[in-house]
PDB file of C-alpha atoms in Angstrom:
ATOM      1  CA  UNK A   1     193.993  69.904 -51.372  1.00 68.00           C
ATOM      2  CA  UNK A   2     195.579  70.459 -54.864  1.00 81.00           C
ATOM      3  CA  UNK A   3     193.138  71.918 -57.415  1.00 87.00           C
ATOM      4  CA  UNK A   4     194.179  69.807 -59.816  1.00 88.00           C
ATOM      5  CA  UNK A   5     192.350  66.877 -58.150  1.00 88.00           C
ATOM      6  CA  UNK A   6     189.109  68.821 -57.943  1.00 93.00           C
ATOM      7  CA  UNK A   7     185.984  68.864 -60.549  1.00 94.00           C
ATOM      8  CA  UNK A   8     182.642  69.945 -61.103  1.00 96.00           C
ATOM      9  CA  UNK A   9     180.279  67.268 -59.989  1.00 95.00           C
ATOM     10  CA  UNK A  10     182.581  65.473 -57.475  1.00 96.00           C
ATOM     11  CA  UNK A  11     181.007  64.192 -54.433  1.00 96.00           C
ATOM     12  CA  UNK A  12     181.403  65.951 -50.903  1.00 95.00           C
ATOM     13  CA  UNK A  13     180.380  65.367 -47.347  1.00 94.00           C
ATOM     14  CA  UNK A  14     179.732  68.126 -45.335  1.00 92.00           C
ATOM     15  CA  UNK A  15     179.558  68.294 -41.046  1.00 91.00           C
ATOM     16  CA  UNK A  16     178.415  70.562 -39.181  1.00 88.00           C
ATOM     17  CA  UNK A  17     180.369  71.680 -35.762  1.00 89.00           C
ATOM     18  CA  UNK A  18     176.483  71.395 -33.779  1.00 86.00           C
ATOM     19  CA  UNK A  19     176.057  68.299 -35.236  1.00 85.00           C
ATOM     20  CA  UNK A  20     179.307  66.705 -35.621  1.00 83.00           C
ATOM     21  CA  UNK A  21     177.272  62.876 -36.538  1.00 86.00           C
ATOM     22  CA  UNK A  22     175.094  63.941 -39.216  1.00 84.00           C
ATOM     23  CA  UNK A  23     176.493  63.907 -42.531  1.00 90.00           C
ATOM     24  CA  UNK A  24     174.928  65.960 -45.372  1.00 90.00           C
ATOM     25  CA  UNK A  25     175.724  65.047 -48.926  1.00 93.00           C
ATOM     26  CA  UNK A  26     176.840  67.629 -51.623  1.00 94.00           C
ATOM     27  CA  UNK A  27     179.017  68.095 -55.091  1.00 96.00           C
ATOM     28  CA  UNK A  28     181.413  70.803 -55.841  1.00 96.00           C
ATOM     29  CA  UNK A  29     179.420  73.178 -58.255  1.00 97.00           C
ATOM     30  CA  UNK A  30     181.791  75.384 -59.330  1.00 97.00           C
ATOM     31  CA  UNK A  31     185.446  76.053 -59.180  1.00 96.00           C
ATOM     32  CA  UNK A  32     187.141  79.655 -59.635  1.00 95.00           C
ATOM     33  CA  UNK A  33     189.651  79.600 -62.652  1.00 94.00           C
ATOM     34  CA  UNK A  34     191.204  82.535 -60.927  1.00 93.00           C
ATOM     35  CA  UNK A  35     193.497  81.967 -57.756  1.00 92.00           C
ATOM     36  CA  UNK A  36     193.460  84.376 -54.688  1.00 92.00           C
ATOM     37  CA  UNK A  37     196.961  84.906 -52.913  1.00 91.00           C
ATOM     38  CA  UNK A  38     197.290  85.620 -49.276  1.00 87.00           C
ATOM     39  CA  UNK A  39     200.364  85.335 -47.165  1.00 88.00           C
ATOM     40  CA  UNK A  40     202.278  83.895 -49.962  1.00 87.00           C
ATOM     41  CA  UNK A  41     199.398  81.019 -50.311  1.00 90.00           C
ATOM     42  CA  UNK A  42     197.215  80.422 -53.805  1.00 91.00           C
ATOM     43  CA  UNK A  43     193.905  79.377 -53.321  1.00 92.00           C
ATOM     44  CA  UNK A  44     190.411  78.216 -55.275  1.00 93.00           C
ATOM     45  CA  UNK A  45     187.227  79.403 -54.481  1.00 94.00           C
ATOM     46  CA  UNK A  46     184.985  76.016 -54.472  1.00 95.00           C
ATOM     47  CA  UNK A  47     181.571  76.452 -54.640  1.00 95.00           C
ATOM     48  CA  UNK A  48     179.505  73.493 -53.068  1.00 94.00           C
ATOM     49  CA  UNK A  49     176.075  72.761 -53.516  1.00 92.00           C
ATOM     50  CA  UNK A  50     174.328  70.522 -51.173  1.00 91.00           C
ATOM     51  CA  UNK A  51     172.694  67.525 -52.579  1.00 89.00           C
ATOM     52  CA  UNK A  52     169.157  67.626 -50.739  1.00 83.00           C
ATOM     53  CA  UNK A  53     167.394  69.874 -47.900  1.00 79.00           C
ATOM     54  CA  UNK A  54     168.430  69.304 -44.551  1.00 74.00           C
ATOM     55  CA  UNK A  55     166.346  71.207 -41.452  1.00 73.00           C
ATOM     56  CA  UNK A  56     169.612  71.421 -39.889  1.00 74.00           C
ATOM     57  CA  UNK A  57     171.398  73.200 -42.677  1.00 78.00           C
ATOM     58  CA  UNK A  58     171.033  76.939 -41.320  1.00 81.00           C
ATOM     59  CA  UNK A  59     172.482  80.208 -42.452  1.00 84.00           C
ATOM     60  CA  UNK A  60     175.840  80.621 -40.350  1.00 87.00           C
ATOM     61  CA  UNK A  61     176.757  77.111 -38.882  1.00 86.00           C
ATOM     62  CA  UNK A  62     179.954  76.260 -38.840  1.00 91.00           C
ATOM     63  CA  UNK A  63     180.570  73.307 -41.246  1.00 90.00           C
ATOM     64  CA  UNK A  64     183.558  71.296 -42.560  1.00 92.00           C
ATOM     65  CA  UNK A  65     183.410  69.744 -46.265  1.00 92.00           C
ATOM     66  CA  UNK A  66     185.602  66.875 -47.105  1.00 93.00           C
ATOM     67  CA  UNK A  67     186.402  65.907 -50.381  1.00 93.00           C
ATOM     68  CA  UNK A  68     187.818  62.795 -51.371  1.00 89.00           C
ATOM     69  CA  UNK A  69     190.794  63.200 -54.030  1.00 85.00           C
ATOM     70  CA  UNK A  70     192.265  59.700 -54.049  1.00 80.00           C
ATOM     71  CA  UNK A  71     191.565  56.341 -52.797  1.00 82.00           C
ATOM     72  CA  UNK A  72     194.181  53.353 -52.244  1.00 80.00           C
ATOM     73  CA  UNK A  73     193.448  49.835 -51.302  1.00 85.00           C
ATOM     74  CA  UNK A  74     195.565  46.802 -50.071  1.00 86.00           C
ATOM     75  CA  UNK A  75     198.327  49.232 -48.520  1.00 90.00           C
ATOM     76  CA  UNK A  76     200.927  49.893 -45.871  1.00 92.00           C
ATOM     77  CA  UNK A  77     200.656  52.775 -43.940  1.00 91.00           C
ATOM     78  CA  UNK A  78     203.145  53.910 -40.804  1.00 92.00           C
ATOM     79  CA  UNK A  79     202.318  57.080 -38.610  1.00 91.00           C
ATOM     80  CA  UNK A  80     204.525  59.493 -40.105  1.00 92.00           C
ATOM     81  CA  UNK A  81     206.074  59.569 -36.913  1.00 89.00           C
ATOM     82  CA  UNK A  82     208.318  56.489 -37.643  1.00 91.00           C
ATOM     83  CA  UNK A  83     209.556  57.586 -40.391  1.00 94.00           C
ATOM     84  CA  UNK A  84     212.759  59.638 -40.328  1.00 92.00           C
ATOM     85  CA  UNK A  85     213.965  61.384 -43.526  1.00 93.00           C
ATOM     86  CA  UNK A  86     217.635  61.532 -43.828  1.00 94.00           C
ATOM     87  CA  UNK A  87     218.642  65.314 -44.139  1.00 93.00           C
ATOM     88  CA  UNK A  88     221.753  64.420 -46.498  1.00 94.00           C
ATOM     89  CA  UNK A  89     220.745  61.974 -48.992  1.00 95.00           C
ATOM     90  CA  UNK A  90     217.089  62.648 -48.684  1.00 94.00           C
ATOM     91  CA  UNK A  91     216.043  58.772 -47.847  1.00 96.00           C
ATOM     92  CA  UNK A  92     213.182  57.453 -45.780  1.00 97.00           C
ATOM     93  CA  UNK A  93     214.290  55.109 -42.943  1.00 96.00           C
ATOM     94  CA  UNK A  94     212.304  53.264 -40.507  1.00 95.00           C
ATOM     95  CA  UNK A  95     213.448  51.210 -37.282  1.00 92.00           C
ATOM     96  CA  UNK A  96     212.716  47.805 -38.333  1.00 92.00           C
ATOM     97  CA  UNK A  97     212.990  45.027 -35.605  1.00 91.00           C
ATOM     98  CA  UNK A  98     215.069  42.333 -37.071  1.00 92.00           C
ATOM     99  CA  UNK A  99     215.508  39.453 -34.943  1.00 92.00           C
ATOM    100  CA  UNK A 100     214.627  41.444 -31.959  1.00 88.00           C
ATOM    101  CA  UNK A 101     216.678  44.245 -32.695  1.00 90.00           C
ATOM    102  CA  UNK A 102     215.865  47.275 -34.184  1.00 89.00           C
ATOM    103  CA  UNK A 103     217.591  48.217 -37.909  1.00 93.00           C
ATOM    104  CA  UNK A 104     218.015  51.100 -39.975  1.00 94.00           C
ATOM    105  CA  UNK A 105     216.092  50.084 -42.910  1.00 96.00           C
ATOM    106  CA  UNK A 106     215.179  52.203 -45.833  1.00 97.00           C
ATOM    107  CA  UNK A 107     211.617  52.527 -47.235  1.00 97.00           C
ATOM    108  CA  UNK A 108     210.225  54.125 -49.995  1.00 97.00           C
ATOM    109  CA  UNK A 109     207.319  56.201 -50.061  1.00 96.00           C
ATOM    110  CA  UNK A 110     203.951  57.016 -51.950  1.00 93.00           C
ATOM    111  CA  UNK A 111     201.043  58.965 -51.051  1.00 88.00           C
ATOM    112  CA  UNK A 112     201.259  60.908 -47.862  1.00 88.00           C
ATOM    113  CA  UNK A 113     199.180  63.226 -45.658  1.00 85.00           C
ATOM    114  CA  UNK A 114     199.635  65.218 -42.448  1.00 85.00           C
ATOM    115  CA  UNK A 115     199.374  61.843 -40.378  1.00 90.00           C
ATOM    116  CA  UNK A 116     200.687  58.737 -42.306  1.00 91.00           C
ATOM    117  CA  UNK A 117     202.628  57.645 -45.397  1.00 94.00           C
ATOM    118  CA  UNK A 118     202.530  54.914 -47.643  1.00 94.00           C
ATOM    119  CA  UNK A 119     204.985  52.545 -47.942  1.00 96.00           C
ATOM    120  CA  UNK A 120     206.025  50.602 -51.378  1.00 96.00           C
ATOM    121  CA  UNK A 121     208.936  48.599 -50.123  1.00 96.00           C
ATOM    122  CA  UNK A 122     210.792  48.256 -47.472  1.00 96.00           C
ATOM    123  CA  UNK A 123     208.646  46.727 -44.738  1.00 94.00           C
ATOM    124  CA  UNK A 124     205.452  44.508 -45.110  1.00 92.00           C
ATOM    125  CA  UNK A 125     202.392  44.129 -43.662  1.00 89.00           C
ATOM    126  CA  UNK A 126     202.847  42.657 -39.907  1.00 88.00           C
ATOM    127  CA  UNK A 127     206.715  43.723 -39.732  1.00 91.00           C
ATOM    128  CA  UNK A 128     207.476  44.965 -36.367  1.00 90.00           C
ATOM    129  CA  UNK A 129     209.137  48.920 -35.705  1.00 90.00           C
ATOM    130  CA  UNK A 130     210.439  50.880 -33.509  1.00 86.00           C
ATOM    131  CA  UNK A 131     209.164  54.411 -32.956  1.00 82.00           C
ATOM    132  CA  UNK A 132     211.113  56.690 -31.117  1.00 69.00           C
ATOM    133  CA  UNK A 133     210.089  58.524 -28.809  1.00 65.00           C
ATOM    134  CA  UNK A 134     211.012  60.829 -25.808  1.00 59.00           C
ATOM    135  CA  UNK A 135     212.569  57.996 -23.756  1.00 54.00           C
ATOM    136  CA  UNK A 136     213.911  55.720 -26.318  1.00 53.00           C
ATOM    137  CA  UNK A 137     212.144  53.037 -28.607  1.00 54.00           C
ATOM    138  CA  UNK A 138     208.602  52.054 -28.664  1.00 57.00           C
ATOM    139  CA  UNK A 139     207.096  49.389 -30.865  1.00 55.00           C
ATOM    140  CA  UNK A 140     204.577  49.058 -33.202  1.00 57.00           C
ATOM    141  CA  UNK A 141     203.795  46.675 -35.901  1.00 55.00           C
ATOM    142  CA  UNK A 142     203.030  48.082 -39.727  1.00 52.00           C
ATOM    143  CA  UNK A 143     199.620  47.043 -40.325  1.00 50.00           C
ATOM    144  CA  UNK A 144     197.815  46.982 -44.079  1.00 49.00           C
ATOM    145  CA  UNK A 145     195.116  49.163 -44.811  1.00 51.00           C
ATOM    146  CA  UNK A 146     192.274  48.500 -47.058  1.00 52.00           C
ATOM    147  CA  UNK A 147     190.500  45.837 -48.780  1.00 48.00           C
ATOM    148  CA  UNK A 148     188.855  44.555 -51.516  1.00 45.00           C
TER     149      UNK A 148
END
């Protein structure tokens, strides 16, 4: 997560590894103005404080906070996996099925994480790709995300 998108106060939800369902509600108390480096990697110490007692908050579970630093609505997202970026002019192309065959068409991206991307233009809601994969082409149609 970048720091920058962190701050006192912001909500977090917090699961525990022996009780994977149960989600325990917290806010980010305090965040260390001074970065630790390790391996060539910066980090923040975040302090989190958890919002109300929970009997099966004990000292040494394992837990995993998540901490939501941006929310989009009404988008199109593809499994990063059918995008290809184009090593020598940098671009973002997808297989796009046009008229039942499948077309180099460029896309441009916005927000991304370790599992999809955002697309801005270049293929709309309900367009049908082609993914490839370790045979050849499999399909998959874009889908929109969101609501509201």
């Amino acid at each position: 997560i970048d720091i920058a998108k962190l701050s006192e106060g912001q909500p977090v939800s917090i699961t525990l590894d022996a009780l994977p369902d149960a989600v325990i509600g917290g806010h980010i108390d305090r965040i260390s103005p001074t970065p630790v480096s390790s391996t060539g990697i910066t980090s923040y110490k975040v302090t989190v404080v958890v919002d109300e007692t929970n009997a099966a908050l004990r000292s040494g579970l394992s837990a995993t906070a998540s901490i939501t630093t941006d929310e989009l609505r009404d988008i199109v997202l593809l499994p990063n996996r059918a995008i290809q970026i184009d090593r020598s002019s940098g671009r973002a192309l997808v297989e796009k099925i046009v008229n039942g065959v499948p077309t180099t068409t460029e896309v441009q991206l916005g927000s991304r994480n370790e599992q999809y991307s955002q697309i801005l233009s270049g293929v709309e809601a309900g367009d049908e790709l082609a993914i490839r994969s370790g045979g050849g082409l499999d399909q998959l149609r874009s889908t929109m995300f969101g609501g509201g």
